[in-house]
PDB file of C-alpha atoms in Angstrom:
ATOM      1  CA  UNK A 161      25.173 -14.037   5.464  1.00  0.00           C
ATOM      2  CA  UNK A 162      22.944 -11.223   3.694  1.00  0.00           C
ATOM      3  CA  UNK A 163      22.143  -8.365   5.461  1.00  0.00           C
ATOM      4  CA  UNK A 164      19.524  -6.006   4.966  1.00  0.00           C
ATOM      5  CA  UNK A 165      21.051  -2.338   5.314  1.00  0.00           C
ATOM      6  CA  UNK A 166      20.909   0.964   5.022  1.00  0.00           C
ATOM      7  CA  UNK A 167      22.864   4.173   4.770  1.00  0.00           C
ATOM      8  CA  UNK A 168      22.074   8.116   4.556  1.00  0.00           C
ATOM      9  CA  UNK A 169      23.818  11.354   4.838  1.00  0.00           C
ATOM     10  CA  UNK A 170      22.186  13.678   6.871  1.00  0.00           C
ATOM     11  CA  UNK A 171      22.212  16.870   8.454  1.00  0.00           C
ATOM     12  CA  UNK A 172      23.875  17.777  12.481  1.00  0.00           C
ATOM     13  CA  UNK A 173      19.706  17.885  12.804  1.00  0.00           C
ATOM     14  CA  UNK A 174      18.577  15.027  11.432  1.00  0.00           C
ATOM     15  CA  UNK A 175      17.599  15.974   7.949  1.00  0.00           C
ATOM     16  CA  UNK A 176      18.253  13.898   4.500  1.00  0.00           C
ATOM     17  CA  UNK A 177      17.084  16.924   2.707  1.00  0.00           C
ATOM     18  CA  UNK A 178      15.419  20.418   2.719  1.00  0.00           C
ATOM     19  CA  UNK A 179      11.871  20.871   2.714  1.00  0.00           C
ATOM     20  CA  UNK A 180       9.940  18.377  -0.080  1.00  0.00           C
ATOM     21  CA  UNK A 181       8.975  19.824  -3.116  1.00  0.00           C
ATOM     22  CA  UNK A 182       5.819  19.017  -4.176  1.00  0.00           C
ATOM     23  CA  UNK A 183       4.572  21.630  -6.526  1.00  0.00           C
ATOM     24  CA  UNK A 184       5.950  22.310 -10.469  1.00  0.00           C
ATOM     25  CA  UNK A 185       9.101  23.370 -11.734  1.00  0.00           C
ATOM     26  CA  UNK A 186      12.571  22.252 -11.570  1.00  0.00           C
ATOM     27  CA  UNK A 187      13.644  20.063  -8.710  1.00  0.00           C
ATOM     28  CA  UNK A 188      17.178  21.283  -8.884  1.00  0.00           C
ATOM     29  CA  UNK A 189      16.019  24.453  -8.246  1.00  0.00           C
ATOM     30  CA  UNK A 190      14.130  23.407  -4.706  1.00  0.00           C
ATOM     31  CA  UNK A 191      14.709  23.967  -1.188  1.00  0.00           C
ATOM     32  CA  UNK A 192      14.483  20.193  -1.056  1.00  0.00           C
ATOM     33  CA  UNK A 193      17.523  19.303  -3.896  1.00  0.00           C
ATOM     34  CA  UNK A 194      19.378  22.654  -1.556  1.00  0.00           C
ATOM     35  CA  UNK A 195      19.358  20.731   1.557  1.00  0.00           C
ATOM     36  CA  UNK A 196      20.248  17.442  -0.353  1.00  0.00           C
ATOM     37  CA  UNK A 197      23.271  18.781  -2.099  1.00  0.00           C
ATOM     38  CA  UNK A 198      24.847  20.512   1.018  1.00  0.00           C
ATOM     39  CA  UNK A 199      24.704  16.775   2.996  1.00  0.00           C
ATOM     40  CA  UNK A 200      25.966  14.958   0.195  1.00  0.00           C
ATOM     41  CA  UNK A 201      28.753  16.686  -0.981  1.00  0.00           C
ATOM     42  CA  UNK A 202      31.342  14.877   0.488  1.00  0.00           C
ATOM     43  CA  UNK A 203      29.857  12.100  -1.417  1.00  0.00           C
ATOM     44  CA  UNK A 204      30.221  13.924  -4.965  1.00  0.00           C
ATOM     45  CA  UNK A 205      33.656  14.242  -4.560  1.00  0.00           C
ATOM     46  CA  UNK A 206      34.864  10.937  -3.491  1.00  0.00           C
ATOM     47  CA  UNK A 207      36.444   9.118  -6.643  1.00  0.00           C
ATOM     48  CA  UNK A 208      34.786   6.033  -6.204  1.00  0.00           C
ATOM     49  CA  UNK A 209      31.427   7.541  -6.303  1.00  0.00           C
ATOM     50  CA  UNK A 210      32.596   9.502  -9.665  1.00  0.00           C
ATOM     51  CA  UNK A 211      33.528   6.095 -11.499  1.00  0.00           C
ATOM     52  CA  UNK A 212      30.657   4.853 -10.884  1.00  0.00           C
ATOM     53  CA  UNK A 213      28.768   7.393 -12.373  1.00  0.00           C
ATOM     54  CA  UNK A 214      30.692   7.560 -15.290  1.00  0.00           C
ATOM     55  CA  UNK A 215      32.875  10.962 -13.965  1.00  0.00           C
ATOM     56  CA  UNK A 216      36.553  11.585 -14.070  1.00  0.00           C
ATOM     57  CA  UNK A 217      38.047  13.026 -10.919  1.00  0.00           C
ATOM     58  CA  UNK A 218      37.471  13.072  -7.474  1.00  0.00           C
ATOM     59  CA  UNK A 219      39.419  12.590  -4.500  1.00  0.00           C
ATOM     60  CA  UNK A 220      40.741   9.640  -3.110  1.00  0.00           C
ATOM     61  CA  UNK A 221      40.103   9.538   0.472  1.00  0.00           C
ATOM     62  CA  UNK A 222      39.160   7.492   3.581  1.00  0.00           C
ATOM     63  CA  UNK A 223      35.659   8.884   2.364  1.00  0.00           C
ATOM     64  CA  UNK A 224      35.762   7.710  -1.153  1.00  0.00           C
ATOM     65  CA  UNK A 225      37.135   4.184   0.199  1.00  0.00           C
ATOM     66  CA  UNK A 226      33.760   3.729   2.411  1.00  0.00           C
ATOM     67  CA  UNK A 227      31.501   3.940  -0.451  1.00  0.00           C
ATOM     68  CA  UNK A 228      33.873   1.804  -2.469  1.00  0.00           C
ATOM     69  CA  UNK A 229      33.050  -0.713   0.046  1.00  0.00           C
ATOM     70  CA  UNK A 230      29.352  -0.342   0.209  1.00  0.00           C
ATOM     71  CA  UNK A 231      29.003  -0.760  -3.462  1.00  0.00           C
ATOM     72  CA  UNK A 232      31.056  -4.338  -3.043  1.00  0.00           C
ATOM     73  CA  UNK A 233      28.927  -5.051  -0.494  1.00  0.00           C
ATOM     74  CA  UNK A 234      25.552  -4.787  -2.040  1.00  0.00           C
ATOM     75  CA  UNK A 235      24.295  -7.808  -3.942  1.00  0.00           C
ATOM     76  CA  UNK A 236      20.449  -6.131  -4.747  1.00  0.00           C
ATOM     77  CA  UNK A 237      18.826  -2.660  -3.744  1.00  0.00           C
ATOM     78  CA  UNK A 238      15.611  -1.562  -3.038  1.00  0.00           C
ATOM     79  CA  UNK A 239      13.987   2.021  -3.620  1.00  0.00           C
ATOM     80  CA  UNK A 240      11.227   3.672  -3.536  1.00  0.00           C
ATOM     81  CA  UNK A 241       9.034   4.613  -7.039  1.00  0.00           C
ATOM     82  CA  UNK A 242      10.249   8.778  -6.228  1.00  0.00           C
ATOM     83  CA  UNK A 243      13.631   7.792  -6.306  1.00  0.00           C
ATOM     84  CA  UNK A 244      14.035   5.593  -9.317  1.00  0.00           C
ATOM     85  CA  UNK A 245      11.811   7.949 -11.462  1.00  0.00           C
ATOM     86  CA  UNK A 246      13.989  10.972 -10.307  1.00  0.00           C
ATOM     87  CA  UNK A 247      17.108   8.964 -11.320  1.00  0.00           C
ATOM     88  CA  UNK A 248      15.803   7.642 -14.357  1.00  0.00           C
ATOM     89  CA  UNK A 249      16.983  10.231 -16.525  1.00  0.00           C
ATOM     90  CA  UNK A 250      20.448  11.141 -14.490  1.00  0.00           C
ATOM     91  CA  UNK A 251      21.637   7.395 -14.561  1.00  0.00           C
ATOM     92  CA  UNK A 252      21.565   6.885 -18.246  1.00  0.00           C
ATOM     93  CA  UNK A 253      21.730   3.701 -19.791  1.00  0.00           C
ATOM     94  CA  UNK A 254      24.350   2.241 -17.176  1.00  0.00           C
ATOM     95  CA  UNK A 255      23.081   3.608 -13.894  1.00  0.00           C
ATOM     96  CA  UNK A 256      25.909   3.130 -10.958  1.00  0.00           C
ATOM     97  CA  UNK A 257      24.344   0.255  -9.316  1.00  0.00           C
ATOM     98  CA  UNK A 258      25.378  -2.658 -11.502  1.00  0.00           C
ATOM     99  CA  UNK A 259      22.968  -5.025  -9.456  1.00  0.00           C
ATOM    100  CA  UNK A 260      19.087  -5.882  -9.200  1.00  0.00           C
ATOM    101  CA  UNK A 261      16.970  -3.343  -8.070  1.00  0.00           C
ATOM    102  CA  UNK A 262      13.735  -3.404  -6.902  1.00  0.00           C
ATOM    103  CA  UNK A 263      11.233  -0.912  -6.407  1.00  0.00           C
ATOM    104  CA  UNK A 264       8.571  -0.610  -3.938  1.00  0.00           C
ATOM    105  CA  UNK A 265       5.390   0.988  -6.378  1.00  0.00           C
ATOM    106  CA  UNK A 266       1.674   1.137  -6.411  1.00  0.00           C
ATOM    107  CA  UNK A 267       1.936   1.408 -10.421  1.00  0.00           C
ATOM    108  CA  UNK A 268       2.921  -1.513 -12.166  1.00  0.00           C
ATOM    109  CA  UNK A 269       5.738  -1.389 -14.631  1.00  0.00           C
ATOM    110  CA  UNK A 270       7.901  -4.115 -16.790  1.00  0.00           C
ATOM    111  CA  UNK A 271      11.022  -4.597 -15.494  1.00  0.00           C
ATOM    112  CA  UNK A 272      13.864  -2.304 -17.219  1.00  0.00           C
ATOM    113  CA  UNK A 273      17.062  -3.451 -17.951  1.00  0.00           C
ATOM    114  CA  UNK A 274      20.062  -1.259 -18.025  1.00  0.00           C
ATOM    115  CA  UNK A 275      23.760  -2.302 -19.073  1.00  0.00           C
ATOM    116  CA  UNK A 276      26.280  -3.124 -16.602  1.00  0.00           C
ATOM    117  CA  UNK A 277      24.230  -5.469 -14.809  1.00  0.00           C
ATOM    118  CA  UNK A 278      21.385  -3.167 -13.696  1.00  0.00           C
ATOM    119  CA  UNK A 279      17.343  -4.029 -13.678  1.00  0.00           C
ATOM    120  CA  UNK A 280      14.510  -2.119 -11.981  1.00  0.00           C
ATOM    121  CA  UNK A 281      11.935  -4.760 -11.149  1.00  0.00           C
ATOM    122  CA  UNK A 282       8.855  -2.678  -9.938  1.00  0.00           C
ATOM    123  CA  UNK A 283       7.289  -4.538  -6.918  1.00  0.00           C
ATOM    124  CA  UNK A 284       3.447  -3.930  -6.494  1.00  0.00           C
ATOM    125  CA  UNK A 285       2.933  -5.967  -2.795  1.00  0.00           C
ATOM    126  CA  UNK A 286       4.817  -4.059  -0.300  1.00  0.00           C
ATOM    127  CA  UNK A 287       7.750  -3.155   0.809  1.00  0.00           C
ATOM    128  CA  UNK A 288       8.519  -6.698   2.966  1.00  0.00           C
ATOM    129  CA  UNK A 289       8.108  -8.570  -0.349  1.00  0.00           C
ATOM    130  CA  UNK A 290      10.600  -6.346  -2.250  1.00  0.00           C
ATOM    131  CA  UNK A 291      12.961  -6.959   0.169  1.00  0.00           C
ATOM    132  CA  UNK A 292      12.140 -10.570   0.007  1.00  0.00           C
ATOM    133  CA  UNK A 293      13.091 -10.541  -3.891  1.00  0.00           C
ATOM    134  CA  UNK A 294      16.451  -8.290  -3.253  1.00  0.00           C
ATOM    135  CA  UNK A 295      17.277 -11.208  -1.068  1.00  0.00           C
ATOM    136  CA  UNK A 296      16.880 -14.072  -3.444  1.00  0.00           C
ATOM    137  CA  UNK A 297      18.718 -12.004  -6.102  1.00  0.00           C
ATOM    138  CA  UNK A 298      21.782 -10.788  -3.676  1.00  0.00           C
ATOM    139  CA  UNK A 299      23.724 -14.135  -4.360  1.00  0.00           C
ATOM    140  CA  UNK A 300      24.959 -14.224  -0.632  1.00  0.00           C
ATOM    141  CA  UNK A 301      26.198 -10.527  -0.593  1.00  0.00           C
ATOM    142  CA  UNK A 302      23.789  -7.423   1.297  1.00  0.00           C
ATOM    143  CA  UNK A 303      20.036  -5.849   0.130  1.00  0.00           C
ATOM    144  CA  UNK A 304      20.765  -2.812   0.399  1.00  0.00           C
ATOM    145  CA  UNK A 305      17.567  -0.188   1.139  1.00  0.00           C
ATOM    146  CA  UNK A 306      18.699   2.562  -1.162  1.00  0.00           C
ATOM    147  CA  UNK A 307      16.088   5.206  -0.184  1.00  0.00           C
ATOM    148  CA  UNK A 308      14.455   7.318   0.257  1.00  0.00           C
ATOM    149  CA  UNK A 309      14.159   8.042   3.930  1.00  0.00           C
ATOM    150  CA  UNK A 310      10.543   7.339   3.954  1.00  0.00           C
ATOM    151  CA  UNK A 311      11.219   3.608   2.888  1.00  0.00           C
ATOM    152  CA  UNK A 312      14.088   2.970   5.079  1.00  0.00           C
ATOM    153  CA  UNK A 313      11.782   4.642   8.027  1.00  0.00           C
ATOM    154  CA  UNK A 314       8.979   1.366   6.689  1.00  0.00           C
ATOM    155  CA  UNK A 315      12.102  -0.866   6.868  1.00  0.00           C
ATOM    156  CA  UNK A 316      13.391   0.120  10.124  1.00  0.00           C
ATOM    157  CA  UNK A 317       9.368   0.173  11.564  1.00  0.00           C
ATOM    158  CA  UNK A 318       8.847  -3.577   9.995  1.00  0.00           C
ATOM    159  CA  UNK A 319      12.031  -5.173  12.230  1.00  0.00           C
ATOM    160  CA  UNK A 320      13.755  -5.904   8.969  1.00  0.00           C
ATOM    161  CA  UNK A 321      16.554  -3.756   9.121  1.00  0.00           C
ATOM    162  CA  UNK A 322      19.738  -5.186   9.848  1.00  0.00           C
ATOM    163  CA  UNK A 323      22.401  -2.400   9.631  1.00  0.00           C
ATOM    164  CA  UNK A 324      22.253   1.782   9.042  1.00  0.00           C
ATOM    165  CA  UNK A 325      25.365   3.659   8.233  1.00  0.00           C
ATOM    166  CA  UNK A 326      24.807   7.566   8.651  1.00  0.00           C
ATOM    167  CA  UNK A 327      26.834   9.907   6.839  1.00  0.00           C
ATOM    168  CA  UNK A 328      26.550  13.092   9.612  1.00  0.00           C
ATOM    169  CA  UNK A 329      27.484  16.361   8.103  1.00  0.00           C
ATOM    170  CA  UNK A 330      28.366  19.604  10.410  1.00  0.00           C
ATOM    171  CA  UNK A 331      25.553  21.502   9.437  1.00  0.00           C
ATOM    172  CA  UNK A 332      22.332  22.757  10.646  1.00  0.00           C
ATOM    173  CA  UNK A 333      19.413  22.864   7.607  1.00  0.00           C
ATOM    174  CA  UNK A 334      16.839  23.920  10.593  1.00  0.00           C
ATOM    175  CA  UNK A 335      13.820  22.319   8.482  1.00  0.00           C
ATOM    176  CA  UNK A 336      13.216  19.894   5.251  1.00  0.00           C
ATOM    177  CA  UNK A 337      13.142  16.218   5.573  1.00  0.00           C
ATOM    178  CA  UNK A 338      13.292  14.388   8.896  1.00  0.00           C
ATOM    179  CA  UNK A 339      15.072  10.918   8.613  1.00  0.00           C
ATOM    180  CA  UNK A 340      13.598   9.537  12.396  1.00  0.00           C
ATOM    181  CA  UNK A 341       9.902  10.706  12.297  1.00  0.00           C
ATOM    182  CA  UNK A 342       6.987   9.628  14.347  1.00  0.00           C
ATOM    183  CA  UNK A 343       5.565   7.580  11.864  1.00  0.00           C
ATOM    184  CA  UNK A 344       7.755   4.375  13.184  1.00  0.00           C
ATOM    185  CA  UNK A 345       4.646   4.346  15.821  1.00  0.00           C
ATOM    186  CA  UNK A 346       7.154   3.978  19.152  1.00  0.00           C
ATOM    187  CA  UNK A 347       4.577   3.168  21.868  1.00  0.00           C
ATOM    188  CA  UNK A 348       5.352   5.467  24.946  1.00  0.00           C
ATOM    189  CA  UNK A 349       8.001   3.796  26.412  1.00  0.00           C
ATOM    190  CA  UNK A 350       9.256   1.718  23.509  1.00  0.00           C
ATOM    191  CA  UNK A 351      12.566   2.391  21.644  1.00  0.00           C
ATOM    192  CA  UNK A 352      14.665   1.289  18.512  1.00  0.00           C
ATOM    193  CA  UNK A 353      18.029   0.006  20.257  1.00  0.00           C
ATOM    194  CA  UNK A 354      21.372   0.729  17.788  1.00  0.00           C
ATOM    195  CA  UNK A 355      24.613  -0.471  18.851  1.00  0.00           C
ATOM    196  CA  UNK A 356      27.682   1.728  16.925  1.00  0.00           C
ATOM    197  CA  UNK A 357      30.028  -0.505  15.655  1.00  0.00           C
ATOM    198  CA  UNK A 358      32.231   1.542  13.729  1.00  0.00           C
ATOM    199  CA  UNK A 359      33.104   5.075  13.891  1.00  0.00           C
ATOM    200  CA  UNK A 360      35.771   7.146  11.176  1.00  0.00           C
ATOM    201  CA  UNK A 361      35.785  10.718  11.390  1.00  0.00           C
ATOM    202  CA  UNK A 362      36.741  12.653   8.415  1.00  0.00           C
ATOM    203  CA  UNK A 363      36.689  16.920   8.200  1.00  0.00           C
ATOM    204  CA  UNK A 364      33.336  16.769   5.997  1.00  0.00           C
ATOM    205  CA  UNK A 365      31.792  14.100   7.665  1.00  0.00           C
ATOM    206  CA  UNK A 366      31.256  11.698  10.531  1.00  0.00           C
ATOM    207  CA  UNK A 367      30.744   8.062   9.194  1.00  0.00           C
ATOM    208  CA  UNK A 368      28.292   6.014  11.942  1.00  0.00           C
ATOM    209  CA  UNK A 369      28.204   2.822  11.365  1.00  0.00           C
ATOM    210  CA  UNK A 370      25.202   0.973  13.468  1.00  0.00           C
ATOM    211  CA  UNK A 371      23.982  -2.341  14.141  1.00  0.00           C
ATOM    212  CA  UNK A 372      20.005  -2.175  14.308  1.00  0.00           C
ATOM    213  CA  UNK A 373      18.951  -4.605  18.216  1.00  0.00           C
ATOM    214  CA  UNK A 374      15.216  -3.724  17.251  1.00  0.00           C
ATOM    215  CA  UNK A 375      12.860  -2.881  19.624  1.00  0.00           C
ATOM    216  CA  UNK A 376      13.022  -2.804  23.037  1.00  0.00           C
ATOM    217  CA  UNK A 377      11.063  -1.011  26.554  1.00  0.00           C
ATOM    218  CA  UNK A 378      12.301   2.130  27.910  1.00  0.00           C
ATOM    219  CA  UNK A 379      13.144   1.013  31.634  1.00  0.00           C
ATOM    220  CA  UNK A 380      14.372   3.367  34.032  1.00  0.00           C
ATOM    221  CA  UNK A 381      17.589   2.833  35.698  1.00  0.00           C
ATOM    222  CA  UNK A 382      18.916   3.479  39.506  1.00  0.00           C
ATOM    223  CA  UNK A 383      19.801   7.130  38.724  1.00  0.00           C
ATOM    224  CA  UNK A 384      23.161   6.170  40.475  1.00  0.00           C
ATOM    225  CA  UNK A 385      21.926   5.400  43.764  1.00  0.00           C
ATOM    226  CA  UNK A 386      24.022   1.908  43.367  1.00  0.00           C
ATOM    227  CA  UNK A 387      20.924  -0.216  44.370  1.00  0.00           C
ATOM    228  CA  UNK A 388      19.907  -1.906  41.310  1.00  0.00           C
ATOM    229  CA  UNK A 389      16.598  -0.753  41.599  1.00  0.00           C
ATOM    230  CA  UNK A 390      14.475   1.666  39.435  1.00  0.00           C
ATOM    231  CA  UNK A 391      13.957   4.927  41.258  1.00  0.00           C
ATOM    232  CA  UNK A 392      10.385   7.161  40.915  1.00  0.00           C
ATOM    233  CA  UNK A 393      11.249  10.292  38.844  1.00  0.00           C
ATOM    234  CA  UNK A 394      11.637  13.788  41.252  1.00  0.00           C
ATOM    235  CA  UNK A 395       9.509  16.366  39.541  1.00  0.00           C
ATOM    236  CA  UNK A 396      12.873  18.164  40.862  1.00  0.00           C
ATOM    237  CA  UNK A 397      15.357  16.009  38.657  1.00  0.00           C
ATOM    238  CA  UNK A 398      16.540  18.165  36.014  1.00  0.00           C
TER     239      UNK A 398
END
């Protein structure tokens, strides 16, 4: 059965990347590609990542097996319009996803096709639709929402989300880009439920995988009282 899903490396603090740059000059050269770098490293140097960009080298690793697997798993992607302009250029002519893509835009644009099975079909009516189209192209295998954060946030937010691997790496960027913002409008005593159904720790990183329950009321528990029943918060509980 296709699943819509999602994965992301980020930081011990819950960033995908430093600070967003905005202004002129060289992305590279940003606080935002910084942060970006440092929580996808372990990524760069997995072997299966490298052949699929074309690189020689690379370790092969319980690390470099898990992204192996996600790229068998995907049938389609979706991506926001920053992302597939950014990767434009760096892809080449045979970008690493060998599958329909589809792009959630505001700015129309004929569909590109790219060797090794690639196309970037540029989706003007919303995220929900592009999703919609990943599906019907994934032949049976997973959408996967290949980011940015922003558009996996609308995923998660719209109930469509299905599963979200996170990538956690032991370090502390202190600012930049949050994945879990407030823009996923939680009432006040609403949450998004995750179950984890898969853990593998590695020394560079902690791979998370979840299975996304959707939303559900905050309801306070017995505090251990062994009654059943919700008890009033104490302005004295710590």
């Amino acid at each position: 059965m296709t699943k819509v899903t999602a994965q992301l490396s980020v930081s011990l603090d819950g960033f995908y990347a430093g600070t967003r740059h905005s202004g002129d000059g060289d992305w590279t050269d940003s606080a935002e590609a910084a942060g970006f770098f440092r929580i996808t490293r372990w990524m760069i140097d997995a072997m299966s990542w490298r052949e699929r960009q074309g690189f020689a080298g690379g370790e092969q690793s319980t690390s470099s097996d898990l992204v192996a697997e996600s790229f068998e798993a995907a049938g389609a992607y979706v991506m926001g319009r920053r992302m597939a302009d950014g990767g434009e250029v760096p892809w080449g002519e045979e970008p690493p996803f060998h599958a329909p893509v589809f792009v959630v835009t505001h700015r129309p644009r004929q569909t590109v096709v790219r060797r090794g099975g690639t196309s970037f079909t540029y989706v003007t009516d919303g995220m929900a639709a592009a999703v919609e189209q990943a599906r019907a192209a994934a032949g049976g295998k997973n959408v996967a929402i290949a980011g940015g954060g922003s558009l996996v946030r609308q995923v998660l937010k719209a109930g469509l989300l299905d599963e979200l691997d996170l990538h956690i790496v032991p370090v502390v960027l202190g600012t930049g880009m949050r994945l879990f913002d407030a823009d996923l409008d939680l009432a006040g005593k609403e949450a998004i439920e995750l179950t984890p159904t898969r853990v593998v720790h590695t020394p560079d990183v902690t791979h998370v995988r979840y299975t996304v329950n959707g939303r559900a009321a905050l309801v306070l528990d017995d505090r251990g009282s062994g009654t059943g029943r919700p008890m009033p918060a104490s302005p004295d509980e710590p």
